Tab-separated table of C-alpha atoms in Angstrom:
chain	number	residue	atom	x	y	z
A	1149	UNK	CA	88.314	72.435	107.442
A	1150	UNK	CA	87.809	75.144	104.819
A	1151	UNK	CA	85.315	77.596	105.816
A	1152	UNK	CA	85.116	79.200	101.926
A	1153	UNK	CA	83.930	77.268	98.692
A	1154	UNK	CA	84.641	79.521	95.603
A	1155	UNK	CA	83.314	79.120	92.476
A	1156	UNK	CA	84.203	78.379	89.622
A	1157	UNK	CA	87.475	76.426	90.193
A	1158	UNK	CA	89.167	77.906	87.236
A	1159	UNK	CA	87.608	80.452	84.579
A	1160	UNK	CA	89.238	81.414	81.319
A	1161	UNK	CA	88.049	84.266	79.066
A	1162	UNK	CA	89.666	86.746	76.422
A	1163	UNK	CA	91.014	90.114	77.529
A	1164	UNK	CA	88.026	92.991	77.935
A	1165	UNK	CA	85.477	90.341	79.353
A	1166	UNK	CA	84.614	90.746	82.800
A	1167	UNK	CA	85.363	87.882	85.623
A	1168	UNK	CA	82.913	86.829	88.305
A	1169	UNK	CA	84.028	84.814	91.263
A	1170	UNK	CA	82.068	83.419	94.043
A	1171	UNK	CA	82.533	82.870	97.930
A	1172	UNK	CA	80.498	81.274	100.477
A	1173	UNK	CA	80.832	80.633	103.506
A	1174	UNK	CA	79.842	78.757	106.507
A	1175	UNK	CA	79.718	80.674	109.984
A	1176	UNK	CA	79.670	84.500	111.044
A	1177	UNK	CA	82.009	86.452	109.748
A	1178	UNK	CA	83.660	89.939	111.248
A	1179	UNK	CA	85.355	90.682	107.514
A	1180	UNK	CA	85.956	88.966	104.069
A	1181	UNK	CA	89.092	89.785	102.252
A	1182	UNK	CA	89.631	88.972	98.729
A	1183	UNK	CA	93.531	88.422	97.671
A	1184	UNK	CA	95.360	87.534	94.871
A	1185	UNK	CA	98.271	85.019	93.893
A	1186	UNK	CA	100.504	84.712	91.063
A	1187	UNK	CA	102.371	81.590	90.471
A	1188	UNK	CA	105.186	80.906	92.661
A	1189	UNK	CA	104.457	84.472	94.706
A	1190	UNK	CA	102.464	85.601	98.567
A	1191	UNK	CA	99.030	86.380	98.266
A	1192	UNK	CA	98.592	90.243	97.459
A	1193	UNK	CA	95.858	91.969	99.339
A	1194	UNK	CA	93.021	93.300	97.426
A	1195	UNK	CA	89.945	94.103	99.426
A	1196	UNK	CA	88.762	93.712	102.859
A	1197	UNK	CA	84.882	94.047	103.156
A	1198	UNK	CA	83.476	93.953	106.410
A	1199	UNK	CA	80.524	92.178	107.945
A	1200	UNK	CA	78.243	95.465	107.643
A	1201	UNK	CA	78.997	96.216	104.254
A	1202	UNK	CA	77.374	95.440	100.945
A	1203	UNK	CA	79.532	96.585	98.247
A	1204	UNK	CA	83.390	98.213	97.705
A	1205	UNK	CA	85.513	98.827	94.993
A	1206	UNK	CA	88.800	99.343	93.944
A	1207	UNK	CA	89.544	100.617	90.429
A	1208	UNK	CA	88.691	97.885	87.785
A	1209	UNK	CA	86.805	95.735	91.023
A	1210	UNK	CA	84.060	95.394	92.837
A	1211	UNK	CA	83.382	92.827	95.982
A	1212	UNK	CA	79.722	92.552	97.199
A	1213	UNK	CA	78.597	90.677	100.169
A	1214	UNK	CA	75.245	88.874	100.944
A	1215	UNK	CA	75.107	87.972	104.596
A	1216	UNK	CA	71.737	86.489	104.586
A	1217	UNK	CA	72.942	83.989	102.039
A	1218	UNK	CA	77.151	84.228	103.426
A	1219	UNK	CA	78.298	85.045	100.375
A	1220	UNK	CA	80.463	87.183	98.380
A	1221	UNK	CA	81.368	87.798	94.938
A	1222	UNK	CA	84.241	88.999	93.420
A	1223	UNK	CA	83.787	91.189	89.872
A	1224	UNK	CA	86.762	92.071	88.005
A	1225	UNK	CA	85.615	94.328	85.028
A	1226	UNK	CA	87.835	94.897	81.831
A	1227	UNK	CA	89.855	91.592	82.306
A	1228	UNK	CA	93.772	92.069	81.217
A	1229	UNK	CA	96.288	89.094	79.985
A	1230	UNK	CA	97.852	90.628	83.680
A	1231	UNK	CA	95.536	89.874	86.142
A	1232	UNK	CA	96.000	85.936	85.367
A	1233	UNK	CA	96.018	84.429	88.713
A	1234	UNK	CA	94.846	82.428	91.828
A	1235	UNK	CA	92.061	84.285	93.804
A	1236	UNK	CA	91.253	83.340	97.047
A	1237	UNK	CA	88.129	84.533	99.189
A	1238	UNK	CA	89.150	84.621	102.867
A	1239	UNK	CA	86.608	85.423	105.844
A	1240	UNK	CA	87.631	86.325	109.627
A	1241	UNK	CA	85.607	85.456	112.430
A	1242	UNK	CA	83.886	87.712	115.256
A	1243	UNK	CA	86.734	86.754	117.950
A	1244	UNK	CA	89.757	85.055	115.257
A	1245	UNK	CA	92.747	87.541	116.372
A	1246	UNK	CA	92.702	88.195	112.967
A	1247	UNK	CA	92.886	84.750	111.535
A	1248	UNK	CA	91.766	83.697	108.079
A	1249	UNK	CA	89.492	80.736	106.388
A	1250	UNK	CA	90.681	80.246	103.015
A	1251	UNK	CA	88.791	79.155	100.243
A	1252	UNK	CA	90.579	76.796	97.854
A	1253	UNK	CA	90.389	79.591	95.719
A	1254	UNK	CA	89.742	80.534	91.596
A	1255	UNK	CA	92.362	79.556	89.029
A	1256	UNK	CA	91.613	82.967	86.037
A	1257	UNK	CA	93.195	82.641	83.090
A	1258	UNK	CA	92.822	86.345	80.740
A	1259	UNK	CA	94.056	85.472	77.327
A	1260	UNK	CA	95.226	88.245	75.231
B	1492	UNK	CA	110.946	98.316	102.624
B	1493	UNK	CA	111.326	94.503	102.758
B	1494	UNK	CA	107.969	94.124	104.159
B	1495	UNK	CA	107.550	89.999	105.019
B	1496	UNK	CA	110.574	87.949	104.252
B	1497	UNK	CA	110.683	84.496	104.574
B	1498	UNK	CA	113.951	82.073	104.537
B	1499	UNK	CA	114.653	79.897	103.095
B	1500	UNK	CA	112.569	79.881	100.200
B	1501	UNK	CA	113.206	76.257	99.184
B	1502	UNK	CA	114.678	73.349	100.910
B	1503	UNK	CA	114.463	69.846	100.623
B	1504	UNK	CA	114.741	67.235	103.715
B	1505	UNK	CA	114.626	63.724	104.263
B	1506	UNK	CA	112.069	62.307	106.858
B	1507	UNK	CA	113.270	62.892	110.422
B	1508	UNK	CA	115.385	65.431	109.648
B	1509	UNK	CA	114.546	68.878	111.546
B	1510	UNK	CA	114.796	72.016	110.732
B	1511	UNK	CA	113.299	75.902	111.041
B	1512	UNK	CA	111.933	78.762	108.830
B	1513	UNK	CA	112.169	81.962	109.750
B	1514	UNK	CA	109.954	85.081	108.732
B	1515	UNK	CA	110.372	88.480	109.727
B	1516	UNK	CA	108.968	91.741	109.377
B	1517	UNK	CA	109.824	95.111	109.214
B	1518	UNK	CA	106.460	96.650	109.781
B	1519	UNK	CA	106.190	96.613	113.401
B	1520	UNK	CA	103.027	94.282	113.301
B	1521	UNK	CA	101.915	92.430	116.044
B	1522	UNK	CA	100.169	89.600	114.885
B	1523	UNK	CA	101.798	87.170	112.329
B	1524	UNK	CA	100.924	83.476	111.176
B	1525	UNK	CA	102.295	80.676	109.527
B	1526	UNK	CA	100.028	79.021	107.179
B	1527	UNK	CA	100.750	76.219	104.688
B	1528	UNK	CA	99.552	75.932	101.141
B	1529	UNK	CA	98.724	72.190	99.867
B	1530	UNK	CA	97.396	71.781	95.732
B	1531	UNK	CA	94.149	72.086	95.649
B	1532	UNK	CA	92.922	73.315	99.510
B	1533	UNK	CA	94.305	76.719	99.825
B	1534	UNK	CA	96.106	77.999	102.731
B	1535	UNK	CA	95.532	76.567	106.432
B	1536	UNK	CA	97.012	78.069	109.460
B	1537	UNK	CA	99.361	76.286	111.357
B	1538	UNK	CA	99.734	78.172	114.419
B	1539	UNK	CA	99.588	82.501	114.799
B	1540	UNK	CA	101.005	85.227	117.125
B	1541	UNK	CA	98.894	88.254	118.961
B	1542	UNK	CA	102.078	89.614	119.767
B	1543	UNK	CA	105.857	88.954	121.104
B	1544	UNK	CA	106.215	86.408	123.193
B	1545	UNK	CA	102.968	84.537	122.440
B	1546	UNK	CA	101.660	81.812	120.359
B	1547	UNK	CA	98.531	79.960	119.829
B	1548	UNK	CA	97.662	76.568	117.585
B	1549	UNK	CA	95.677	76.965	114.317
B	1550	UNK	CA	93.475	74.279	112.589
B	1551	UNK	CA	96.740	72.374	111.358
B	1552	UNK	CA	99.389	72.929	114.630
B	1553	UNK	CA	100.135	68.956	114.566
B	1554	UNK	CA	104.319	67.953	114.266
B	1555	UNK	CA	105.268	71.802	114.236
B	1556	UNK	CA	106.410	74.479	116.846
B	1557	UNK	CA	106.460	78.194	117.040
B	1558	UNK	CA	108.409	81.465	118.815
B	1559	UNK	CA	108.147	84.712	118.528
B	1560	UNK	CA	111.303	85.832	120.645
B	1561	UNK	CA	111.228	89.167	119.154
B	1562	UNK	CA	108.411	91.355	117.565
B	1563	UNK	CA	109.786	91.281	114.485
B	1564	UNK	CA	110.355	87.698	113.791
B	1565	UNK	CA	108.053	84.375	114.103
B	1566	UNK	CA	110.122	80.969	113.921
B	1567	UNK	CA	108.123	78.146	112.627
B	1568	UNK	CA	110.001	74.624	113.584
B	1569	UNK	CA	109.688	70.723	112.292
B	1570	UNK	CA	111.085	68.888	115.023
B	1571	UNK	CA	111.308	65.272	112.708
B	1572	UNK	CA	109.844	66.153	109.637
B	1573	UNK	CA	107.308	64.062	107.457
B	1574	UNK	CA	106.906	63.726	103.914
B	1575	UNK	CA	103.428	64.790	104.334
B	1576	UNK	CA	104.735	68.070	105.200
B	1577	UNK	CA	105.817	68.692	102.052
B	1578	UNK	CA	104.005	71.580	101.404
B	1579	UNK	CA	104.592	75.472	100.368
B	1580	UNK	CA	104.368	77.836	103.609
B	1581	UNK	CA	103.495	80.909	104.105
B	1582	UNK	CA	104.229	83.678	106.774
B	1583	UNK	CA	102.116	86.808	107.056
B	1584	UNK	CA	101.361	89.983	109.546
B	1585	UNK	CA	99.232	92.244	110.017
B	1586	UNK	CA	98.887	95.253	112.586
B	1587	UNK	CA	95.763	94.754	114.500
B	1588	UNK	CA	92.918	91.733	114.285
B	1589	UNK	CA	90.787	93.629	111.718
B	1590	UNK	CA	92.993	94.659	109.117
B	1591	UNK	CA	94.649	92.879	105.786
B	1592	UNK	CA	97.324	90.606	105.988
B	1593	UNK	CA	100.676	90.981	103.723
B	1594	UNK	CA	102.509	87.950	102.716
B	1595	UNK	CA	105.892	86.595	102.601
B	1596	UNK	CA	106.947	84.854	99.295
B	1597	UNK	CA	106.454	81.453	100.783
B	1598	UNK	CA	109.031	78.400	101.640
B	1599	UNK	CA	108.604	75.525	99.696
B	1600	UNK	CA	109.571	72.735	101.072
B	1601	UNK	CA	110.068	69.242	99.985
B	1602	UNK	CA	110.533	65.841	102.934
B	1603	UNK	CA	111.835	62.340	100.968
């Protein structure tokens, strides 16, 4: 079963506009980690925020997490035709050995 | 650095047909997992490694096997494969239980 549900399923917006995508989740979590996917590629690893943390970023984005509500958003500020791609929340348990719960992830589309 | 590779990365089979993908990694990770991506539902894992010469099931482990002979390499087996294992899968690895994952390419592969 998937532990994530992202939202929105797909987004679309011009290049410059910021992107908002949202996680929740279901149990406890030790860490959520936000990667990314182009088409036909791996996921690429873009930030691991852990259970007591509120807020990181990394350059152009920033992850927050709500554990009172299991949540997690991730903002990606001064969208570029580039960063077109599947994002995909994924949260680890206290005692996983390190495995993930995928969401089914955010389909962004940055037009130029 | 190759990081994760993963071979083949496509292959079609007909059902009952058997056959093995192999992912190594030149990191020196311990842990590594085999996860398959379906349209739609994200990535599941199949079954995982803490380390050579272990394996343990994930929340999908049905009609598939698993070794990790050597440190380096986790062997992910269809003994009589399905058409509803037609899917895209992917191998990853990471060092320890709380850190990011990296990503193979993926396998996609295709059962008539």
């Amino acid at each position: 079963s998937q532990q994530g549900e992202e939202d929105p399923q797909a987004l679309s917006i011009q290049e410059g506009e910021n992107a908002t995508m949202n996680c929740s989740y279901k149990t406890s979590i030790n860490n959520l980690q936000w990667y990314r996917q182009n088409s036909g590629r791996g996921l690429v690893h873009l930030i691991l925020i852990r259970s007591n943390e509120r807020e990181k970023h990394s350059g152009r984005l920033r992850v927050t997490l709500d554990t009172s509500k299991k949540s997690s958003s991730l903002l990606i500020t001064a969208s570029r035709a580039a960063d077109t791609a599947s994002y995909f929340c994924a949260t680890a348990g206290g005692t996983s050995y390190g495995k993930l719960t995928f969401g089914q992830g955010t389909i962004l589309t940055v037009h130029p | 650095n190759a990081g994760v590779t993963q071979t083949p990365k496509f292959r079609v089979l007909k059902t009952g047909q058997s056959m093995t993908l192999l992912c190594a990694q030149d990191m020196n990770h311990e842990y590594m997992y085999w996860y398959r991506q379906d349209p739609g539902m994200g990535l599941r894992l199949i079954h995982y490694s803490v380390g050579e010469g272990t394996t343990a099931k994930g929340e999908v482990p049905d009609g598939y096997n698993v070794s990790r002979l050597k440190k380096q390499n986790f062997l992910l087996g269809l003994e009589s494969a399905a058409p509803s294992q037609t899917s895209v899968y992917f191998c990853a690895s990471t060092p320890t239980s709380n850190q990011p994952q990296h990503f193979g390419d993926g396998t996609r592969l295709s059962i008539l």
